[in-house]
Amino acid sequence: MARQPRPPFLDRRRYRIERIRDAARLLPALGLALLLVPLAWGAPGEPGAPGNAAALLYLFGLWAVLIALAALLSRLLRSGADGDEP
Amino acid sequence: MTLGFETLVAASLAYVALLFAVAFLAERRQREGRGAWLRSPWVYTLSLSIYCTAWTFYGAVGYAARSGLEFLTIYLGPSLVMVGWWWTLRKLVRIGRTQRVTSIADLISSRFGKSAPLGALVTAIAVAGITPYIALQLQSISLSFAAIADRGENGLVAGDLRLVAFWTAVGLAAFTVLFGTRNLDPSERHHGIVIAIAVEAVVKLVALLAVGAFVVWGLAGGVAETLARIENAPVPMWTGERGRWAGLIFLSAAAFLTLPRMFQVMVVENDDERHLAVAGWAFPLYVFLMSLFVVPIAVVGLERLPAGSNPDLFVLTLPLAEGQEGLSLLSFLGGLSSATSMVIVATIALATMISNHIVAPLWLRARPAEQTAGELRRVVLIARRLSVAGVLALGYLYFRLTGAGTALSAIGLIAFAGVAQILPAMVGGVIWRGATARGAAAGLAAGATLWAWTLFLPSFGVLPASVMAEGAFGLSWLRPRALFGIEGLDPLLHSVMWSLLVNAGLFVLVSLVTFPTPLERLQGESFVNVFDRGPAPRALGRAAAEPEALLVFASRLLGRDAALDLFREEAERQGKSGHLPDTTPVFLARLERELAGSVGAAAAHAMVGGLAKGSEVSVDDLMAVAGEAQQIIEYSARLEQKSAEAERTARALREANAKLTRLAAQKDAFLSRISHELRTPMTAIRSFSAILREEDLRPDERRRFAGIVEAEAQRLTRLLDDLLDLSVLKEGRLSLDRREGYLSDVIDRALAAAGVLPGSGLRVIRDPSSEIVPVVTDLDRLAQVFINIVSNARKYCDAPSPELRIAVRRRAGEVIVDFVDNGRGIPAEERELVFESFTRLGGSWREGPDGAGLGLAICREVMARLGGSIAYLPGQGGAAFRVVLPAGLARAAE
C-alpha cells in the first residue's frame, strides 16, 4: 500500500510539530554520542584519566539533562496533534 | 527490635500478603469497571521498573565497588531506548496492539508468517537466558536472609540458604499461578499483577533512597563530603575498560527490548500508546534515582565494613552494621520486592510463551482443532501453571549448580547476552520487509548456540576443563573463551561479539537468499508499515466456516460471554441482528487476533484456519486477494474511463445542442421563408387567374398573364418536388436505377442541365481524359448531385470572372470528383450547416432566385444512398465540394 503523498508545504503549527518530532528522533543519538565521551578518557594511571568525582558528575549530569530534554519534548509532542506519521 | 530469622519470615509473609491484597483489589476494581486510574501513564512507568531487579537493588552497589561506574551502562542503555521512544518503542507497541502480540516469541512468530517453530525457538532461548536471571533473584533473597540472620547465635548454614531459596521459589510460584494464570484473557493483560509490581517499584525506590540518604547525610556527612570520599576511594570510577563501556551500553539496550518480562510490561500490558510519552522521560528518571546513591553506598561500604564483606550486600549490611534495624528491614523488603516482582513477571511471560508456542502447537498437531477447543483452554492453563513451576525450578537448579558465590551482575549479564540474541530478528523483522523466517531461524539458532557455548555453559561449569583449555574435539579454535583463536578479549564481550555478529550475519544472508511464504510477506508488510495502515490488517482465509461452529469454538477459548459479545459486535458491524455474523475474511482475521491473545498467533492461526477449511494460506488465496485488489484497480480505471467518456459525450452533446439551436433558428427562418416562397407564387397565380377572368383583356396580355401563372406554378411544383424528394431520400424509400456509364457523360449532362454552356458567364475548366471513368450507379441521381453543385457555383460564385474547376481522380478504390470555384467560398462557421435541409446561408448566398435550401441536403442523402459521400473541401481558394464514389461499382463496370 503506497504512502499517501505528503504536501510540500505545511502550516506553521504542523511544521513546528514535525521539527519537534525530528528533535525527539535526534535526542537518543545525541545522548549516545555524549555517553561515549568516556571512551576518550585515559585509563587509571594514564594521563587524561578523570577524577572519580568528575567522572561521576559528568555522567549523572548528562543523564539528568537527557531526562529533562526528553520530558520537555514529550510535553511538546503531546500538546501537538496525535498524528500517525512514523 | 532485633532482626532475626523469624522476624524476616514474618515480614516477608506480611509483605507478600500485602501484595496479594493489592493485586486482588486491583483486579476487582478492574472487573467492576472502576479501574481508570489503574491505567495511568504513571502506573505504566512504574511497571517498567521491573527492569530494576535484585541485581539493581543489591548488585549495582557490588558492581560499583568492583568496577566503578561501569554499573551505569546497565541503566544508560535502557534510558537511551526510552528517551528515543518515538523511534523504537512506539512502533513496537503499535505492532503489539494491532497484532495482539502476547509475548516476544509471539512477536517473532507472528512476524515471520505465524511460524510455530520460530516461536518455540525464541521461547527456548528466552527460557535458557532467563534461568540465570531467576537464579540471581533467588540467590539475592537467600543472601539477604543470610546476611541478617547470620548475626544470631544459630548462624545459617548452606543448607538453610538453599531452603530459603527453595521456599521463596515455592511462594513465588504460588503467587504467580494465582494472579498470573487464573484466566485466559484475550488481551493477556494482568491488571492485578501490574498494580502489585507498581507498588513494589515504589517500595524498592523508597528503600534504596532511604539507605542512600542515610549513607550520604548520616554516615558520610553531606554531599560535598561524600564527593570527597568518592574522589579518594580505592576503586577508580573510570576503569578504562572502553570495550565493555560501549559494549554494555549496547547490550543493556538490546536486553531492555528483548527481555520477555520487559516486553510483557512494555508492549503486552500497555493500555495506551500515549503512556510512552510519559514513560519516555519518567523511566530514565526512575533508574537515575535508583542509581543515584549506588556509588556513595559502595564507597562508604568499602570504607566502613570489614574487608572481605560481600559488596553485593552493602545496601543491607551497611545500615545493619550501623545498628539501623528499621532501615535494614526496609532495605530487606526493598530487595525482596525487586526480586519478587521480576520473578513474577518473568515467569508469567515465560509461561505464556511456553504454553502458547510449545505446548499448544504440539497439542494441536496431535488432534484437530474442532474436537479440542474446550480441552485446549484447559491444557493451556495447566501448561501455564506447570511452566511457572518449571521455570522457577530451573532457576533454583541453576542457583544450586552455580553456588552462591558468583557476583550478581555477572549472572545478570549472561542473561542479557542470551536474550539479546532475539534482537536481530526482532529489529530486522520490524524494519525490513525482506527478512524471512528461515533467516530469523538461522540467525537465532546460530547466535543462541554460540552464546551457550561461550558464556552460558561455562558459567555453571558443565564443560570439562579440557574443553575450556583446548576446545571441543581437540579443535583449539572451538575454545569457548577464544573462538577462532582470538584471545585476550573479555569473555562477555567475546561472547556477545561473536554470537551477535554471526546471528545478524546469518539472519541477513539467509533472508537475502531465501524466499518468504505468502503469509510471511503479508505479515512483514503489516509489521514494517504498521503506521501506514488502519488498525485492521488485511484478512486471509476462506470463509467456509459455519458461524455457529466458530462461536462454540471461540466461547470455549475466550469464555462464553466474551465470545458472545465479540460475535454480536461483529454481527452489528455487518448490519445483522443476532449473534451470528457472516464469516467474512475480515471477521476471521479479527477472531484469529482475539484468539491469538489467548493461545498465541501460530496456534490461533492453525485453529481458525482448520475450522475455516483453509488450513494454510495457499497461493490461490493470495491470488484471490491480489485479484480483488486488481479488480478494484480495474474498476476505478473503468470509472475513470467512463467519466472521460461521459465528458466526451457531454462535449459532443453541447456541440450538437449548439447546432440544433442554430438549426432550429434556421428552420424557423426557413419556414417563414418557405411559406413566403409558397405564398408568393400562389399570390401571383391567384391574382393573375383573377385578372384572366376579366372579359376585356387583350389576347397578348392574356397570353402574358397565363405565362406568368404557368411559370409560378412550375416554381411551386419544383419546390414541392424538392421537398418530396428529400423526404423520400430521408426515409430511404428511394429505388435506385443502376446503369453503366461514363463519368464524363454525367458531367456533360449536368453542365448542360445547369445551364452552363460555353459563353454563359461561368468558365468551366475540365480535364476530359481523366473523366473517362466508367461507373455503375444511378446515373440520373448522380447527375442531380452534379447539377446541384454546378448550379450553386453558377448562382453564387461572386468572382468577377467566375470559374469552376472539375477534377476527377481515382484513389484507393474510390473515384473522387472535386468541384472548386474561385468565389469567396462558404464561411467556416456555416460549413457544417450547408448540408442540412432548409439551410440558407447568409451573405451573398441568400440572393439565389429559387433556392429552397434543400439542394445540398438532397445531394448528401443521394450520395449516402449511392454508397459515397459529399463534403465541403476547405482551403481551396473558393467554394469546393468533393464527391466521392465507391470504386467497387466503378471497377465492376470495367
GROMACS .gro file of N, CA and C in nm, chain B residues 629-643:
model
   45
  715ALA      N    1  -0.779  -0.695  -0.537
  715ALA     CA    2  -0.717  -0.564  -0.547
  715ALA      C    3  -0.712  -0.520  -0.692
  716GLN      N    4  -0.677  -0.617  -0.777
  716GLN     CA    5  -0.668  -0.586  -0.919
  716GLN      C    6  -0.803  -0.539  -0.971
  717GLN      N    7  -0.907  -0.612  -0.926
  717GLN     CA    8  -1.041  -0.575  -0.972
  717GLN      C    9  -1.075  -0.432  -0.931
  718ILE      N   10  -1.037  -0.402  -0.810
  718ILE     CA   11  -1.067  -0.267  -0.762
  718ILE      C   12  -0.995  -0.165  -0.848
  719ILE      N   13  -0.868  -0.197  -0.877
  719ILE     CA   14  -0.790  -0.105  -0.960
  719ILE      C   15  -0.856  -0.091  -1.097
  720GLU      N   16  -0.895  -0.209  -1.154
  720GLU     CA   17  -0.956  -0.205  -1.286
  720GLU      C   18  -1.086  -0.127  -1.284
  721TYR      N   19  -1.161  -0.153  -1.177
  721TYR     CA   20  -1.290  -0.087  -1.166
  721TYR      C   21  -1.272   0.064  -1.163
  722SER      N   22  -1.174   0.107  -1.085
  722SER     CA   23  -1.156   0.252  -1.077
  722SER      C   24  -1.103   0.307  -1.208
  723ALA      N   25  -1.020   0.223  -1.276
  723ALA     CA   26  -0.973   0.268  -1.408
  723ALA      C   27  -1.092   0.280  -1.503
  724ARG      N   28  -1.183   0.179  -1.493
  724ARG     CA   29  -1.301   0.184  -1.579
  724ARG      C   30  -1.385   0.306  -1.547
  725LEU      N   31  -1.398   0.333  -1.419
  725LEU     CA   32  -1.475   0.451  -1.380
  725LEU      C   33  -1.416   0.576  -1.440
  726GLU      N   34  -1.282   0.582  -1.431
  726GLU     CA   35  -1.215   0.699  -1.486
  726GLU      C   36  -1.243   0.711  -1.635
  727GLN      N   37  -1.232   0.593  -1.700
  727GLN     CA   38  -1.254   0.591  -1.844
  727GLN      C   39  -1.395   0.637  -1.874
  728LYS      N   40  -1.489   0.581  -1.791
  728LYS     CA   41  -1.628   0.617  -1.813
  728LYS      C   42  -1.649   0.766  -1.796
  729SER      N   43  -1.584   0.822  -1.695
  729SER     CA   44  -1.608   0.964  -1.673
  729SER      C   45  -1.547   1.044  -1.786
   0.00000   0.00000   0.00000
